[in-house]
């Protein structure tokens, strides 16, 4: 399993210390049971959808918040597990990579749509309440698509600098896993909305900095481009 892991560069401390290790447990179990990576992706999607249903359709309580958070965290860990299973078993494929990205794209929009529905169901349907999840969905889509396209277009290099702990800390607000954990506060809306808004602002800041960096990197002549980094 150690050899089936991705590099540490470009990921937050949550993904490095929590999501990938938890995904490793699921990946080992799936590989031992003969479950393929696409099936793991499907289970990840089901867990995530279940969490979104709790957010959007179940009254906001401490219990429902914990349940939603747990389901989203498990869904995210399974998202890390499918790639590990593919690398471990040699079952990597373009179709599997495509499926994984499609599910990720749906997740990025779905979580904020569920928040919007939950706000409305909870009687918080004023303008400011509605704008938060809409703005968060926009920022998330821009960040996800920017990262995905940069990974496809940036020149590859074998001489990448070592991972930075500071960068891993600064990327925490933009990590989907941190947002998933924040839903433990869903049952206390006054606290949740403050944390949600803070994560939105921080993610927007990270998105601006990264998109600027990616654009400048892609604008440089091929020979002058530094090693591919996020």
Tab-separated table of N, CA, C and O in Angstrom, residues 70-174:
chain	number	residue	atom	x	y	z
A	70	UNK	N	-19.926	12.573	9.031
A	70	UNK	CA	-19.315	11.242	8.953
A	70	UNK	C	-19.457	10.648	7.557
A	70	UNK	O	-18.503	10.073	7.005
A	71	UNK	N	-20.632	10.807	6.960
A	71	UNK	CA	-20.855	10.264	5.619
A	71	UNK	C	-19.983	10.969	4.577
A	71	UNK	O	-19.412	10.325	3.683
A	72	UNK	N	-19.849	12.278	4.695
A	72	UNK	CA	-19.018	13.022	3.746
A	72	UNK	C	-17.538	12.680	3.917
A	72	UNK	O	-16.802	12.567	2.929
A	73	UNK	N	-17.115	12.520	5.167
A	73	UNK	CA	-15.720	12.160	5.426
A	73	UNK	C	-15.418	10.775	4.863
A	73	UNK	O	-14.378	10.552	4.224
A	74	UNK	N	-16.337	9.825	5.076
A	74	UNK	CA	-16.154	8.473	4.542
A	74	UNK	C	-16.157	8.497	3.011
A	74	UNK	O	-15.338	7.845	2.356
A	75	UNK	N	-17.082	9.266	2.436
A	75	UNK	CA	-17.131	9.376	0.982
A	75	UNK	C	-15.847	9.940	0.417
A	75	UNK	O	-15.351	9.477	-0.621
A	76	UNK	N	-15.256	10.912	1.100
A	76	UNK	CA	-14.010	11.514	0.643
A	76	UNK	C	-12.844	10.531	0.789
A	76	UNK	O	-11.966	10.464	-0.075
A	77	UNK	N	-12.839	9.781	1.881
A	77	UNK	CA	-11.788	8.778	2.070
A	77	UNK	C	-11.874	7.687	1.013
A	77	UNK	O	-10.850	7.209	0.506
A	78	UNK	N	-13.092	7.280	0.672
A	78	UNK	CA	-13.260	6.291	-0.396
A	78	UNK	C	-12.816	6.851	-1.740
A	78	UNK	O	-12.342	6.111	-2.610
A	79	UNK	N	-12.948	8.163	-1.910
A	79	UNK	CA	-12.466	8.809	-3.126
A	79	UNK	C	-10.949	8.690	-3.229
A	79	UNK	O	-10.394	8.558	-4.326
A	80	UNK	N	-10.269	8.743	-2.083
A	80	UNK	CA	-8.822	8.522	-2.081
A	80	UNK	C	-8.501	7.044	-2.271
A	80	UNK	O	-7.464	6.696	-2.847
A	81	UNK	N	-9.395	6.178	-1.797
A	81	UNK	CA	-9.136	4.739	-1.861
A	81	UNK	C	-9.211	4.189	-3.272
A	81	UNK	O	-8.467	3.259	-3.620
A	82	UNK	N	-10.089	4.730	-4.121
A	82	UNK	CA	-10.248	4.134	-5.453
A	82	UNK	C	-8.956	4.210	-6.266
A	82	UNK	O	-8.563	3.252	-6.935
A	83	UNK	N	-8.262	5.341	-6.179
A	83	UNK	CA	-6.994	5.460	-6.886
A	83	UNK	C	-5.929	4.531	-6.314
A	83	UNK	O	-5.119	3.964	-7.054
A	84	UNK	N	-5.944	4.360	-5.002
A	84	UNK	CA	-4.980	3.464	-4.377
A	84	UNK	C	-5.226	2.016	-4.799
A	84	UNK	O	-4.286	1.257	-5.044
A	85	UNK	N	-6.501	1.640	-4.883
A	85	UNK	CA	-6.838	0.289	-5.343
A	85	UNK	C	-6.380	0.099	-6.782
A	85	UNK	O	-5.812	-0.944	-7.148
A	86	UNK	N	-6.607	1.123	-7.621
A	86	UNK	CA	-6.214	1.028	-9.029
A	86	UNK	C	-4.707	0.855	-9.160
A	86	UNK	O	-4.224	0.025	-9.942
A	87	UNK	N	-3.939	1.636	-8.398
A	87	UNK	CA	-2.480	1.527	-8.489
A	87	UNK	C	-1.980	0.219	-7.879
A	87	UNK	O	-1.032	-0.390	-8.391
A	88	UNK	N	-2.609	-0.215	-6.797
A	88	UNK	CA	-2.182	-1.442	-6.131
A	88	UNK	C	-2.429	-2.671	-6.992
A	88	UNK	O	-1.599	-3.586	-7.044
A	89	UNK	N	-3.568	-2.698	-7.667
A	89	UNK	CA	-3.952	-3.885	-8.434
A	89	UNK	C	-3.608	-3.778	-9.917
A	89	UNK	O	-3.862	-4.710	-10.674
A	90	UNK	N	-3.049	-2.639	-10.324
A	90	UNK	CA	-2.733	-2.459	-11.734
A	90	UNK	C	-3.960	-2.283	-12.601
A	90	UNK	O	-3.925	-2.569	-13.804
A	91	UNK	N	-5.056	-1.802	-11.996
A	91	UNK	CA	-6.319	-1.667	-12.728
A	91	UNK	C	-6.586	-0.224	-13.152
A	91	UNK	O	-7.736	0.133	-13.445
A	92	UNK	N	-5.562	0.606	-13.185
A	92	UNK	CA	-5.754	1.996	-13.605
A	92	UNK	C	-6.224	2.048	-15.052
A	92	UNK	O	-5.796	1.243	-15.886
A	93	UNK	N	-7.118	2.988	-15.340
A	93	UNK	CA	-7.623	3.142	-16.702
A	93	UNK	C	-8.078	4.577	-16.918
A	93	UNK	O	-8.370	5.300	-15.956
A	94	UNK	N	-8.138	4.983	-18.163
A	94	UNK	CA	-8.627	6.322	-18.476
A	94	UNK	C	-10.098	6.462	-18.101
A	94	UNK	O	-10.533	7.512	-17.629
A	95	UNK	N	-10.863	5.386	-18.290
A	95	UNK	CA	-12.285	5.428	-17.930
A	95	UNK	C	-12.450	5.617	-16.428
A	95	UNK	O	-13.320	6.375	-15.972
A	96	UNK	N	-11.629	4.926	-15.641
A	96	UNK	CA	-11.706	5.075	-14.198
A	96	UNK	C	-11.316	6.466	-13.743
A	96	UNK	O	-11.943	7.036	-12.842
A	97	UNK	N	-10.281	7.018	-14.370
A	97	UNK	CA	-9.859	8.379	-14.048
A	97	UNK	C	-10.968	9.371	-14.394
A	97	UNK	O	-11.251	10.307	-13.631
A	98	UNK	N	-11.592	9.174	-15.524
A	98	UNK	CA	-12.703	10.036	-15.938
A	98	UNK	C	-13.863	9.938	-14.948
A	98	UNK	O	-14.418	10.952	-14.522
A	99	UNK	N	-14.222	8.712	-14.575
A	99	UNK	CA	-15.323	8.518	-13.632
A	99	UNK	C	-15.038	9.204	-12.305
A	99	UNK	O	-15.917	9.857	-11.727
A	100	UNK	N	-13.815	9.076	-11.828
A	100	UNK	CA	-13.429	9.687	-10.562
A	100	UNK	C	-13.586	11.199	-10.620
A	100	UNK	O	-14.115	11.826	-9.696
A	101	UNK	N	-13.168	11.821	-11.723
A	101	UNK	CA	-13.274	13.274	-11.853
A	101	UNK	C	-14.728	13.721	-12.004
A	101	UNK	O	-15.106	14.789	-11.505
A	102	UNK	N	-15.534	12.936	-12.688
A	102	UNK	CA	-16.954	13.288	-12.832
A	102	UNK	C	-17.642	13.275	-11.468
A	102	UNK	O	-18.411	14.185	-11.127
A	103	UNK	N	-17.368	12.252	-10.680
A	103	UNK	CA	-17.950	12.171	-9.332
A	103	UNK	C	-17.465	13.336	-8.476
A	103	UNK	O	-18.241	13.958	-7.735
A	104	UNK	N	-16.178	13.661	-8.584
A	104	UNK	CA	-15.642	14.802	-7.828
A	104	UNK	C	-16.333	16.102	-8.217
A	104	UNK	O	-16.652	16.930	-7.361
A	105	UNK	N	-16.559	16.294	-9.514
A	105	UNK	CA	-17.218	17.514	-9.980
A	105	UNK	C	-18.637	17.616	-9.428
A	105	UNK	O	-19.073	18.688	-8.989
A	106	UNK	N	-19.353	16.495	-9.447
A	106	UNK	CA	-20.702	16.484	-8.888
A	106	UNK	C	-20.706	16.781	-7.406
A	106	UNK	O	-21.579	17.514	-6.895
A	107	UNK	N	-19.712	16.249	-6.704
A	107	UNK	CA	-19.602	16.466	-5.264
A	107	UNK	C	-19.375	17.938	-4.944
A	107	UNK	O	-19.956	18.475	-3.988
A	108	UNK	N	-18.539	18.606	-5.735
A	108	UNK	CA	-18.218	20.006	-5.493
A	108	UNK	C	-19.458	20.897	-5.565
A	108	UNK	O	-19.604	21.859	-4.814
A	109	UNK	N	-20.340	20.597	-6.493
A	109	UNK	CA	-21.569	21.383	-6.634
A	109	UNK	C	-22.640	20.893	-5.653
A	109	UNK	O	-23.348	21.695	-5.029
A	110	UNK	N	-22.745	19.571	-5.511
A	110	UNK	CA	-23.813	18.983	-4.707
A	110	UNK	C	-23.777	19.396	-3.248
A	110	UNK	O	-24.832	19.636	-2.643
A	111	UNK	N	-22.592	19.501	-2.666
A	111	UNK	CA	-22.523	19.820	-1.240
A	111	UNK	C	-23.076	21.215	-0.965
A	111	UNK	O	-23.795	21.434	0.020
A	112	UNK	N	-22.818	22.161	-1.855
A	112	UNK	CA	-23.311	23.522	-1.626
A	112	UNK	C	-24.789	23.651	-2.016
A	112	UNK	O	-25.512	24.458	-1.423
A	113	UNK	N	-25.225	22.844	-2.980
A	113	UNK	CA	-26.660	22.800	-3.283
A	113	UNK	C	-27.434	22.264	-2.083
A	113	UNK	O	-28.518	22.757	-1.748
A	114	UNK	N	-26.871	21.257	-1.407
A	114	UNK	CA	-27.524	20.707	-0.220
A	114	UNK	C	-27.581	21.738	0.899
A	114	UNK	O	-28.582	21.840	1.626
A	115	UNK	N	-26.510	22.518	1.050
A	115	UNK	CA	-26.513	23.585	2.055
A	115	UNK	C	-27.598	24.603	1.740
A	115	UNK	O	-28.329	25.068	2.630
A	116	UNK	N	-27.725	24.975	0.475
A	116	UNK	CA	-28.754	25.927	0.057
A	116	UNK	C	-30.150	25.400	0.395
A	116	UNK	O	-30.989	26.126	0.942
A	117	UNK	N	-30.398	24.120	0.096
A	117	UNK	CA	-31.697	23.511	0.412
A	117	UNK	C	-31.897	23.463	1.917
A	117	UNK	O	-32.986	23.753	2.421
A	118	UNK	N	-30.840	23.098	2.655
A	118	UNK	CA	-30.938	23.039	4.108
A	118	UNK	C	-31.221	24.394	4.722
A	118	UNK	O	-32.005	24.512	5.670
A	119	UNK	N	-30.585	25.440	4.204
A	119	UNK	CA	-30.863	26.790	4.687
A	119	UNK	C	-32.331	27.147	4.478
A	119	UNK	O	-32.995	27.693	5.365
A	120	UNK	N	-32.846	26.853	3.296
A	120	UNK	CA	-34.239	27.182	2.975
A	120	UNK	C	-35.201	26.399	3.863
A	120	UNK	O	-36.166	26.955	4.397
A	121	UNK	N	-34.930	25.103	4.022
A	121	UNK	CA	-35.795	24.269	4.863
A	121	UNK	C	-35.768	24.710	6.318
A	121	UNK	O	-36.764	24.570	7.035
A	122	UNK	N	-34.649	25.281	6.736
A	122	UNK	CA	-34.534	25.729	8.121
A	122	UNK	C	-35.026	27.141	8.330
A	122	UNK	O	-34.846	27.704	9.417
A	123	UNK	N	-35.638	27.726	7.322
A	123	UNK	CA	-36.193	29.065	7.452
A	123	UNK	C	-35.185	30.173	7.238
A	123	UNK	O	-35.480	31.344	7.492
A	124	UNK	N	-33.990	29.821	6.759
A	124	UNK	CA	-32.955	30.838	6.532
A	124	UNK	C	-32.849	31.084	5.026
A	124	UNK	O	-31.902	30.673	4.365
A	125	UNK	N	-33.862	31.751	4.502
A	125	UNK	CA	-33.956	31.920	3.048
A	125	UNK	C	-33.739	33.361	2.605
A	125	UNK	O	-34.085	33.732	1.507
A	126	UNK	N	-33.143	34.193	3.480
A	126	UNK	CA	-32.858	35.568	3.103
A	126	UNK	C	-31.758	35.643	2.066
A	126	UNK	O	-31.041	34.669	1.807
A	127	UNK	N	-31.567	36.818	1.484
A	127	UNK	CA	-30.602	36.988	0.418
A	127	UNK	C	-29.191	36.593	0.784
A	127	UNK	O	-28.512	35.882	0.042
A	128	UNK	N	-28.709	37.056	1.952
A	128	UNK	CA	-27.338	36.753	2.359
A	128	UNK	C	-27.135	35.255	2.552
A	128	UNK	O	-26.090	34.697	2.199
A	129	UNK	N	-28.132	34.588	3.130
A	129	UNK	CA	-28.025	33.138	3.332
A	129	UNK	C	-27.918	32.410	1.997
A	129	UNK	O	-27.168	31.439	1.870
A	130	UNK	N	-28.686	32.878	1.016
A	130	UNK	CA	-28.686	32.215	-0.283
A	130	UNK	C	-27.369	32.436	-1.035
A	130	UNK	O	-26.908	31.564	-1.760
A	131	UNK	N	-26.757	33.595	-0.854
A	131	UNK	CA	-25.551	33.921	-1.596
A	131	UNK	C	-24.350	33.094	-1.158
A	131	UNK	O	-23.480	32.792	-1.967
A	132	UNK	N	-24.293	32.728	0.121
A	132	UNK	CA	-23.131	31.993	0.611
A	132	UNK	C	-22.894	30.682	-0.144
A	132	UNK	O	-21.805	30.479	-0.698
A	133	UNK	N	-23.887	29.755	-0.176
A	133	UNK	CA	-23.627	28.506	-0.902
A	133	UNK	C	-23.465	28.700	-2.404
A	133	UNK	O	-22.721	27.957	-3.053
A	134	UNK	N	-24.149	29.693	-2.974
A	134	UNK	CA	-23.986	29.953	-4.404
A	134	UNK	C	-22.563	30.421	-4.706
A	134	UNK	O	-21.931	29.961	-5.668
A	135	UNK	N	-22.049	31.324	-3.883
A	135	UNK	CA	-20.681	31.806	-4.074
A	135	UNK	C	-19.673	30.687	-3.826
A	135	UNK	O	-18.685	30.549	-4.563
A	136	UNK	N	-19.929	29.864	-2.819
A	136	UNK	CA	-19.015	28.770	-2.503
A	136	UNK	C	-18.972	27.757	-3.646
A	136	UNK	O	-17.902	27.244	-4.013
A	137	UNK	N	-20.129	27.472	-4.228
A	137	UNK	CA	-20.178	26.539	-5.359
A	137	UNK	C	-19.373	27.086	-6.527
A	137	UNK	O	-18.622	26.344	-7.186
A	138	UNK	N	-19.504	28.377	-6.793
A	138	UNK	CA	-18.757	29.005	-7.892
A	138	UNK	C	-17.257	28.892	-7.659
A	138	UNK	O	-16.496	28.486	-8.548
A	139	UNK	N	-16.815	29.241	-6.455
A	139	UNK	CA	-15.388	29.186	-6.138
A	139	UNK	C	-14.869	27.755	-6.237
A	139	UNK	O	-13.789	27.500	-6.785
A	140	UNK	N	-15.645	26.800	-5.733
A	140	UNK	CA	-15.220	25.398	-5.749
A	140	UNK	C	-15.068	24.883	-7.174
A	140	UNK	O	-14.115	24.152	-7.490
A	141	UNK	N	-16.003	25.235	-8.037
A	141	UNK	CA	-15.937	24.783	-9.430
A	141	UNK	C	-14.731	25.389	-10.134
A	141	UNK	O	-14.012	24.701	-10.886
A	142	UNK	N	-14.481	26.672	-9.907
A	142	UNK	CA	-13.329	27.326	-10.536
A	142	UNK	C	-12.030	26.682	-10.065
A	142	UNK	O	-11.128	26.386	-10.870
A	143	UNK	N	-11.920	26.419	-8.759
A	143	UNK	CA	-10.706	25.810	-8.222
A	143	UNK	C	-10.514	24.392	-8.759
A	143	UNK	O	-9.414	24.019	-9.181
A	144	UNK	N	-11.593	23.609	-8.770
A	144	UNK	CA	-11.495	22.223	-9.236
A	144	UNK	C	-11.152	22.158	-10.721
A	144	UNK	O	-10.257	21.417	-11.134
A	145	UNK	N	-11.842	22.946	-11.521
A	145	UNK	CA	-11.575	22.915	-12.964
A	145	UNK	C	-10.189	23.475	-13.270
A	145	UNK	O	-9.483	22.967	-14.148
A	146	UNK	N	-9.778	24.522	-12.552
A	146	UNK	CA	-8.455	25.080	-12.765
A	146	UNK	C	-7.359	24.076	-12.444
A	146	UNK	O	-6.394	23.924	-13.208
A	147	UNK	N	-7.505	23.372	-11.325
A	147	UNK	CA	-6.522	22.370	-10.943
A	147	UNK	C	-6.488	21.218	-11.937
A	147	UNK	O	-5.413	20.763	-12.355
A	148	UNK	N	-7.666	20.749	-12.346
A	148	UNK	CA	-7.745	19.622	-13.274
A	148	UNK	C	-7.116	19.971	-14.614
A	148	UNK	O	-6.330	19.188	-15.179
A	149	UNK	N	-7.437	21.146	-15.136
A	149	UNK	CA	-6.892	21.551	-16.435
A	149	UNK	C	-5.394	21.832	-16.351
A	149	UNK	O	-4.637	21.514	-17.276
A	150	UNK	N	-4.956	22.407	-15.246
A	150	UNK	CA	-3.526	22.667	-15.109
A	150	UNK	C	-2.742	21.357	-15.083
A	150	UNK	O	-1.665	21.247	-15.682
A	151	UNK	N	-3.295	20.354	-14.391
A	151	UNK	CA	-2.625	19.052	-14.340
A	151	UNK	C	-2.503	18.442	-15.735
A	151	UNK	O	-1.546	17.721	-16.028
A	152	UNK	N	-3.464	18.740	-16.616
A	152	UNK	CA	-3.418	18.209	-17.974
A	152	UNK	C	-2.479	18.994	-18.878
A	152	UNK	O	-1.832	18.427	-19.760
A	153	UNK	N	-2.392	20.309	-18.673
A	153	UNK	CA	-1.678	21.178	-19.600
A	153	UNK	C	-0.243	21.493	-19.191
A	153	UNK	O	0.581	21.812	-20.043
A	154	UNK	N	0.045	21.423	-17.898
A	154	UNK	CA	1.385	21.809	-17.444
A	154	UNK	C	2.418	20.799	-17.878
A	154	UNK	O	2.159	19.593	-17.883
A	155	UNK	N	3.604	21.261	-18.260
A	155	UNK	CA	4.658	20.325	-18.643
A	155	UNK	C	5.087	19.477	-17.458
A	155	UNK	O	5.114	19.951	-16.320
A	156	UNK	N	5.405	18.249	-17.719
A	156	UNK	CA	5.856	17.342	-16.667
A	156	UNK	C	7.363	17.482	-16.479
A	156	UNK	O	8.095	17.756	-17.407
A	157	UNK	N	7.782	17.273	-15.246
A	157	UNK	CA	9.207	17.318	-14.952
A	157	UNK	C	9.509	16.348	-13.827
A	157	UNK	O	8.711	16.184	-12.899
A	158	UNK	N	10.639	15.702	-13.912
A	158	UNK	CA	11.031	14.750	-12.864
A	158	UNK	C	11.707	15.448	-11.694
A	158	UNK	O	11.930	14.849	-10.651
A	159	UNK	N	12.047	16.734	-11.862
A	159	UNK	CA	12.786	17.467	-10.827
A	159	UNK	C	11.850	18.394	-10.066
A	159	UNK	O	11.954	19.615	-10.160
A	160	UNK	N	10.908	17.847	-9.327
A	160	UNK	CA	9.975	18.650	-8.544
A	160	UNK	C	10.555	18.917	-7.157
A	160	UNK	O	11.197	18.051	-6.569
A	161	UNK	N	10.341	20.129	-6.621
A	161	UNK	CA	10.850	20.438	-5.288
A	161	UNK	C	10.110	19.629	-4.229
A	161	UNK	O	9.021	19.124	-4.470
A	162	UNK	N	10.686	19.496	-3.033
A	162	UNK	CA	10.042	18.703	-1.979
A	162	UNK	C	8.763	19.369	-1.497
A	162	UNK	O	8.579	20.578	-1.653
A	163	UNK	N	7.843	18.595	-0.883
A	163	UNK	CA	6.596	19.172	-0.376
A	163	UNK	C	6.852	20.174	0.734
A	163	UNK	O	7.787	20.026	1.515
A	164	UNK	N	6.017	21.192	0.783
A	164	UNK	CA	6.165	22.260	1.774
A	164	UNK	C	5.088	22.123	2.849
A	164	UNK	O	3.894	22.055	2.541
A	165	UNK	N	5.516	22.110	4.108
A	165	UNK	CA	4.558	22.035	5.215
A	165	UNK	C	3.723	23.306	5.293
A	165	UNK	O	2.518	23.263	5.559
A	166	UNK	N	4.352	24.453	5.032
A	166	UNK	CA	3.614	25.717	5.057
A	166	UNK	C	2.519	25.717	4.009
A	166	UNK	O	1.385	26.118	4.273
A	167	UNK	N	2.835	25.261	2.801
A	167	UNK	CA	1.833	25.190	1.743
A	167	UNK	C	0.708	24.245	2.146
A	167	UNK	O	-0.469	24.525	1.909
A	168	UNK	N	1.066	23.127	2.784
A	168	UNK	CA	0.062	22.155	3.207
A	168	UNK	C	-0.887	22.748	4.238
A	168	UNK	O	-2.078	22.428	4.270
A	169	UNK	N	-0.378	23.650	5.078
A	169	UNK	CA	-1.224	24.321	6.074
A	169	UNK	C	-2.116	25.350	5.392
A	169	UNK	O	-3.319	25.447	5.670
A	170	UNK	N	-1.538	26.129	4.475
A	170	UNK	CA	-2.298	27.178	3.794
A	170	UNK	C	-3.409	26.607	2.916
A	170	UNK	O	-4.422	27.268	2.671
A	171	UNK	N	-3.241	25.369	2.446
A	171	UNK	CA	-4.255	24.740	1.600
A	171	UNK	C	-5.405	24.125	2.392
A	171	UNK	O	-6.395	23.693	1.798
A	172	UNK	N	-5.292	24.092	3.713
A	172	UNK	CA	-6.326	23.452	4.530
A	172	UNK	C	-7.740	23.988	4.279
A	172	UNK	O	-8.678	23.193	4.135
A	173	UNK	N	-7.946	25.318	4.225
A	173	UNK	CA	-9.322	25.806	4.030
A	173	UNK	C	-9.948	25.353	2.715
A	173	UNK	O	-11.170	25.264	2.608
A	174	UNK	N	-9.109	25.090	1.698
A	174	UNK	CA	-9.629	24.693	0.385
A	174	UNK	C	-9.802	23.187	0.264
A	174	UNK	O	-10.240	22.711	-0.786
